[in-house]
Amino acid sequence: STDGTLDVIKAYGNVKLYSGDFLGFGETKNNAINLASNDWIFSLDADESLSEELASHLYKIELKPKLIGEVQRKNFFMGREMTTAGWGRDKIIRLFNRKEFSFSDRLVHEKVEIDLTAQKIFLNGCLVHLSVNNLSQILEKVNLYSDLHAKENDTFYPLIIIIFKAFYAFFRTYFFQKGFLAGWRGFVLAVSNSIGVFYKYIK
């Protein structure tokens, strides 16, 4: 951490700080929830924050066996909420009991795995996801995510197929998912998706 977060954490006596190696998103998150003092987990990424309505609702929930909480996440790209280019508001499970559920072990695109016994509720409010604050972050994410994808998959594609997939990723993002409605942000996302697809398969 280089943004002062660790100093903020140390200022609060009721917050515990643990550090360790990054083993991929799924395994790292499962290691983290095993360090919690209680069984009920609300998982939050470093680039996410709770709306006041969501924070208030969490205090009012009656925690019951097999309960899971799903929340809407608003995704922001350099200061603007994105609703096109594949970045619409998504719904994700973030509240659960670690004795009953956990994250998948996927290196990337992990999610809380549930079964038919899960009792889902929808949480009021939202998560604010500041996914990208500057263009350098896009390049960093493309590199990281393509590395993780390459480690987790061994599918081989000829170069011409990879090139086609990369071009299609741009076309899908910019036209089918209406990225063009988001101006230059939509164009940048279409290009970055194309580059990401190219590198995850070429690696």
mmCIF file of C-alpha atoms in Angstrom:
data_model
loop_
_atom_site.group_PDB
_atom_site.id
_atom_site.type_symbol
_atom_site.label_atom_id
_atom_site.label_comp_id
_atom_site.label_asym_id
_atom_site.label_seq_id
_atom_site.Cartn_x
_atom_site.Cartn_y
_atom_site.Cartn_z
ATOM 1 C CA SER A 1 0.000 0.000 0.000
ATOM 2 C CA THR A 2 1.339 3.416 -0.972
ATOM 3 C CA ASP A 3 -1.653 5.738 -0.419
ATOM 4 C CA GLY A 4 -1.622 6.099 3.372
ATOM 5 C CA THR A 5 -4.150 3.330 4.028
ATOM 6 C CA LEU A 6 -1.902 1.563 6.536
ATOM 7 C CA ASP A 7 -1.547 4.739 8.604
ATOM 8 C CA VAL A 8 -5.333 5.116 8.678
ATOM 9 C CA ILE A 9 -5.759 1.512 9.827
ATOM 10 C CA LYS A 10 -3.275 1.959 12.672
ATOM 11 C CA ALA A 11 -5.317 4.886 13.990
ATOM 12 C CA TYR A 12 -8.250 2.589 14.821
ATOM 13 C CA GLY A 13 -7.871 0.207 17.738
ATOM 14 C CA ASN A 14 -10.802 -1.968 16.613
ATOM 15 C CA VAL A 15 -9.255 -2.769 13.222
ATOM 16 C CA LYS A 16 -6.772 -5.599 12.673
ATOM 17 C CA LEU A 17 -4.256 -5.573 9.861
ATOM 18 C CA TYR A 18 -2.872 -8.716 8.232
ATOM 19 C CA SER A 19 -0.557 -8.922 5.248
ATOM 20 C CA GLY A 20 0.486 -11.825 3.063
ATOM 21 C CA ASP A 21 1.220 -13.016 -0.435
ATOM 22 C CA PHE A 22 -1.262 -12.600 -3.272
ATOM 23 C CA LEU A 23 -2.217 -16.127 -4.345
ATOM 24 C CA GLY A 24 -4.922 -15.207 -6.825
ATOM 25 C CA PHE A 25 -8.194 -13.488 -5.963
ATOM 26 C CA GLY A 26 -10.190 -16.509 -4.796
ATOM 27 C CA GLU A 27 -7.599 -18.151 -2.563
ATOM 28 C CA THR A 28 -6.433 -14.824 -1.141
ATOM 29 C CA LYS A 29 -9.992 -13.843 -0.177
ATOM 30 C CA ASN A 30 -10.627 -17.233 1.415
ATOM 31 C CA ASN A 31 -7.433 -16.846 3.446
ATOM 32 C CA ALA A 32 -8.637 -13.414 4.507
ATOM 33 C CA ILE A 33 -12.071 -14.534 5.692
ATOM 34 C CA ASN A 34 -10.411 -17.273 7.751
ATOM 35 C CA LEU A 35 -8.624 -14.529 9.706
ATOM 36 C CA ALA A 36 -11.863 -12.831 10.733
ATOM 37 C CA SER A 37 -12.898 -12.766 14.391
ATOM 38 C CA ASN A 38 -16.509 -13.662 13.573
ATOM 39 C CA ASP A 39 -18.226 -16.034 11.167
ATOM 40 C CA TRP A 40 -20.350 -13.439 9.375
ATOM 41 C CA ILE A 41 -18.447 -11.820 6.530
ATOM 42 C CA PHE A 42 -19.068 -8.678 4.526
ATOM 43 C CA SER A 43 -16.419 -8.676 1.817
ATOM 44 C CA LEU A 44 -15.164 -5.362 0.455
ATOM 45 C CA ASP A 45 -12.462 -4.761 -2.152
ATOM 46 C CA ALA A 46 -9.904 -1.990 -1.831
ATOM 47 C CA ASP A 47 -11.541 0.070 -4.597
ATOM 48 C CA GLU A 48 -15.056 -0.189 -3.135
ATOM 49 C CA SER A 49 -16.957 1.743 -0.490
ATOM 50 C CA LEU A 50 -20.420 1.489 1.072
ATOM 51 C CA SER A 51 -23.198 3.971 0.504
ATOM 52 C CA GLU A 52 -24.729 5.358 3.705
ATOM 53 C CA GLU A 53 -27.945 3.472 2.979
ATOM 54 C CA LEU A 54 -26.083 0.175 2.677
ATOM 55 C CA ALA A 55 -24.097 0.765 5.850
ATOM 56 C CA SER A 56 -27.311 1.535 7.726
ATOM 57 C CA HIS A 57 -29.087 -1.531 6.373
ATOM 58 C CA LEU A 58 -26.311 -3.882 7.494
ATOM 59 C CA TYR A 59 -27.001 -2.927 11.109
ATOM 60 C CA LYS A 60 -30.670 -3.910 10.776
ATOM 61 C CA ILE A 61 -30.334 -7.351 9.203
ATOM 62 C CA GLU A 62 -31.377 -10.359 11.271
ATOM 63 C CA LEU A 63 -28.636 -12.890 10.583
ATOM 64 C CA LYS A 64 -30.061 -16.363 10.025
ATOM 65 C CA PRO A 65 -28.589 -19.708 8.882
ATOM 66 C CA LYS A 66 -27.964 -19.924 5.126
ATOM 67 C CA LEU A 67 -28.612 -16.207 4.648
ATOM 68 C CA ILE A 68 -26.633 -14.437 1.929
ATOM 69 C CA GLY A 69 -26.777 -10.758 1.067
ATOM 70 C CA GLU A 70 -26.640 -9.538 -2.523
ATOM 71 C CA VAL A 71 -25.877 -5.897 -3.253
ATOM 72 C CA GLN A 72 -25.916 -3.677 -6.307
ATOM 73 C CA ARG A 73 -22.550 -2.269 -7.354
ATOM 74 C CA LYS A 74 -22.153 0.986 -9.279
ATOM 75 C CA ASN A 75 -19.016 0.937 -11.416
ATOM 76 C CA PHE A 76 -17.070 4.149 -12.033
ATOM 77 C CA PHE A 77 -14.459 4.843 -14.689
ATOM 78 C CA MET A 78 -12.344 7.954 -14.102
ATOM 79 C CA GLY A 79 -15.022 9.796 -12.178
ATOM 80 C CA ARG A 80 -18.097 8.757 -14.143
ATOM 81 C CA GLU A 81 -20.528 5.925 -13.485
ATOM 82 C CA MET A 82 -20.591 3.558 -16.442
ATOM 83 C CA THR A 83 -23.809 1.915 -17.589
ATOM 84 C CA THR A 84 -22.616 0.781 -21.035
ATOM 85 C CA ALA A 85 -19.569 -1.009 -22.518
ATOM 86 C CA GLY A 86 -20.279 -4.028 -20.335
ATOM 87 C CA TRP A 87 -20.046 -1.935 -17.186
ATOM 88 C CA GLY A 88 -23.672 -1.821 -16.133
ATOM 89 C CA ARG A 89 -24.674 -2.030 -12.504
ATOM 90 C CA ASP A 90 -24.045 -5.590 -11.373
ATOM 91 C CA LYS A 91 -25.387 -7.530 -8.398
ATOM 92 C CA ILE A 92 -22.910 -9.464 -6.299
ATOM 93 C CA ILE A 93 -23.010 -11.539 -3.108
ATOM 94 C CA ARG A 94 -20.938 -9.968 -0.355
ATOM 95 C CA LEU A 95 -22.664 -10.936 2.916
ATOM 96 C CA PHE A 96 -22.432 -14.573 4.028
ATOM 97 C CA ASN A 97 -21.445 -16.920 6.844
ATOM 98 C CA ARG A 98 -17.984 -18.388 6.303
ATOM 99 C CA LYS A 99 -19.019 -21.696 7.904
ATOM 100 C CA GLU A 100 -21.612 -22.159 5.175
ATOM 101 C CA PHE A 101 -20.196 -20.466 2.080
ATOM 102 C CA SER A 102 -16.887 -19.224 0.690
ATOM 103 C CA PHE A 103 -15.288 -17.839 -2.453
ATOM 104 C CA SER A 104 -14.392 -20.022 -5.401
ATOM 105 C CA ASP A 105 -10.668 -20.717 -5.719
ATOM 106 C CA ARG A 106 -10.408 -19.106 -9.151
ATOM 107 C CA LEU A 107 -7.345 -16.957 -9.686
ATOM 108 C CA VAL A 108 -9.500 -14.264 -11.290
ATOM 109 C CA HIS A 109 -13.244 -13.531 -11.511
ATOM 110 C CA GLU A 110 -13.888 -15.278 -8.213
ATOM 111 C CA LYS A 111 -17.342 -15.251 -6.615
ATOM 112 C CA VAL A 112 -19.106 -16.524 -3.515
ATOM 113 C CA GLU A 113 -20.226 -20.070 -4.207
ATOM 114 C CA ILE A 114 -23.701 -20.940 -2.958
ATOM 115 C CA ASP A 115 -26.097 -23.876 -3.196
ATOM 116 C CA LEU A 116 -29.863 -24.351 -3.303
ATOM 117 C CA THR A 117 -30.120 -23.968 0.479
ATOM 118 C CA ALA A 118 -29.007 -20.323 0.369
ATOM 119 C CA GLN A 119 -31.595 -17.755 1.466
ATOM 120 C CA LYS A 120 -30.876 -14.642 -0.588
ATOM 121 C CA ILE A 121 -31.832 -11.139 0.462
ATOM 122 C CA PHE A 122 -31.174 -7.939 -1.464
ATOM 123 C CA LEU A 123 -29.364 -5.243 0.483
ATOM 124 C CA ASN A 124 -30.526 -1.637 0.334
ATOM 125 C CA GLY A 125 -28.085 0.944 -0.981
ATOM 126 C CA CYS A 126 -25.075 0.087 -3.103
ATOM 127 C CA LEU A 127 -21.350 -0.440 -3.339
ATOM 128 C CA VAL A 128 -19.452 2.361 -5.038
ATOM 129 C CA HIS A 129 -16.757 0.760 -7.190
ATOM 130 C CA LEU A 130 -14.007 3.176 -8.245
ATOM 131 C CA SER A 131 -12.516 0.635 -10.607
ATOM 132 C CA VAL A 132 -10.284 2.903 -12.675
ATOM 133 C CA ASN A 133 -9.022 6.319 -11.581
ATOM 134 C CA ASN A 134 -6.302 6.770 -14.201
ATOM 135 C CA LEU A 135 -5.315 5.122 -17.459
ATOM 136 C CA SER A 136 -2.202 3.514 -15.983
ATOM 137 C CA GLN A 137 -4.466 1.323 -13.861
ATOM 138 C CA ILE A 138 -5.989 -0.159 -17.017
ATOM 139 C CA LEU A 139 -2.592 -1.317 -18.235
ATOM 140 C CA GLU A 140 -1.775 -2.769 -14.825
ATOM 141 C CA LYS A 141 -5.061 -4.671 -14.715
ATOM 142 C CA VAL A 142 -4.654 -5.986 -18.261
ATOM 143 C CA ASN A 143 -1.227 -7.339 -17.344
ATOM 144 C CA LEU A 144 -2.337 -8.863 -14.025
ATOM 145 C CA TYR A 145 -5.570 -10.409 -15.272
ATOM 146 C CA SER A 146 -3.972 -11.832 -18.416
ATOM 147 C CA ASP A 147 -1.214 -13.387 -16.271
ATOM 148 C CA LEU A 148 -3.791 -15.012 -13.997
ATOM 149 C CA HIS A 149 -5.876 -16.242 -16.926
ATOM 150 C CA ALA A 150 -2.813 -17.794 -18.547
ATOM 151 C CA LYS A 151 -1.947 -19.644 -15.325
ATOM 152 C CA GLU A 152 -5.462 -21.003 -14.960
ATOM 153 C CA ASN A 153 -6.057 -22.003 -18.595
ATOM 154 C CA ASP A 154 -3.957 -24.003 -21.040
ATOM 155 C CA THR A 155 -6.198 -23.735 -24.101
ATOM 156 C CA PHE A 156 -4.217 -23.149 -27.281
ATOM 157 C CA TYR A 157 -5.518 -20.972 -30.100
ATOM 158 C CA PRO A 158 -3.797 -20.229 -33.430
ATOM 159 C CA LEU A 159 -2.674 -16.634 -33.812
ATOM 160 C CA ILE A 160 -5.361 -15.817 -36.369
ATOM 161 C CA ILE A 161 -8.081 -16.911 -33.909
ATOM 162 C CA ILE A 162 -6.540 -14.784 -31.163
ATOM 163 C CA ILE A 163 -6.504 -11.758 -33.456
ATOM 164 C CA PHE A 164 -10.152 -12.401 -34.355
ATOM 165 C CA LYS A 165 -11.115 -12.686 -30.664
ATOM 166 C CA ALA A 166 -9.343 -9.404 -29.913
ATOM 167 C CA PHE A 167 -11.122 -7.568 -32.741
ATOM 168 C CA TYR A 168 -14.447 -9.057 -31.695
ATOM 169 C CA ALA A 169 -13.900 -7.913 -28.086
ATOM 170 C CA PHE A 170 -13.556 -4.329 -29.319
ATOM 171 C CA PHE A 171 -16.600 -4.617 -31.594
ATOM 172 C CA ARG A 172 -18.735 -6.201 -28.865
ATOM 173 C CA THR A 173 -17.792 -3.596 -26.238
ATOM 174 C CA TYR A 174 -18.062 -0.528 -28.448
ATOM 175 C CA PHE A 175 -21.112 -1.441 -30.523
ATOM 176 C CA PHE A 176 -23.108 -4.352 -29.048
ATOM 177 C CA GLN A 177 -22.673 -3.107 -25.451
ATOM 178 C CA LYS A 178 -23.096 0.525 -26.596
ATOM 179 C CA GLY A 179 -19.729 1.778 -25.407
ATOM 180 C CA PHE A 180 -19.977 4.543 -27.993
ATOM 181 C CA LEU A 181 -22.615 6.219 -25.795
ATOM 182 C CA ALA A 182 -19.942 6.809 -23.124
ATOM 183 C CA GLY A 183 -17.746 8.961 -25.371
ATOM 184 C CA TRP A 184 -13.996 8.572 -25.042
ATOM 185 C CA ARG A 185 -14.395 6.404 -21.930
ATOM 186 C CA GLY A 186 -16.323 3.830 -23.927
ATOM 187 C CA PHE A 187 -13.698 3.850 -26.660
ATOM 188 C CA VAL A 188 -10.874 3.378 -24.151
ATOM 189 C CA LEU A 189 -12.711 0.475 -22.529
ATOM 190 C CA ALA A 190 -13.284 -1.166 -25.904
ATOM 191 C CA VAL A 191 -9.590 -0.868 -26.752
ATOM 192 C CA SER A 192 -8.484 -2.142 -23.341
ATOM 193 C CA ASN A 193 -10.868 -5.114 -23.551
ATOM 194 C CA SER A 194 -9.439 -5.944 -26.961
ATOM 195 C CA ILE A 195 -5.867 -5.732 -25.662
ATOM 196 C CA GLY A 196 -6.776 -7.781 -22.615
ATOM 197 C CA VAL A 197 -8.268 -10.561 -24.731
ATOM 198 C CA PHE A 198 -5.215 -10.572 -26.992
ATOM 199 C CA TYR A 199 -2.719 -10.884 -24.153
ATOM 200 C CA LYS A 200 -4.625 -13.426 -22.058
ATOM 201 C CA TYR A 201 -4.615 -15.841 -25.029
ATOM 202 C CA ILE A 202 -1.194 -15.020 -26.454
ATOM 203 C CA LYS A 203 0.391 -15.557 -22.997
#
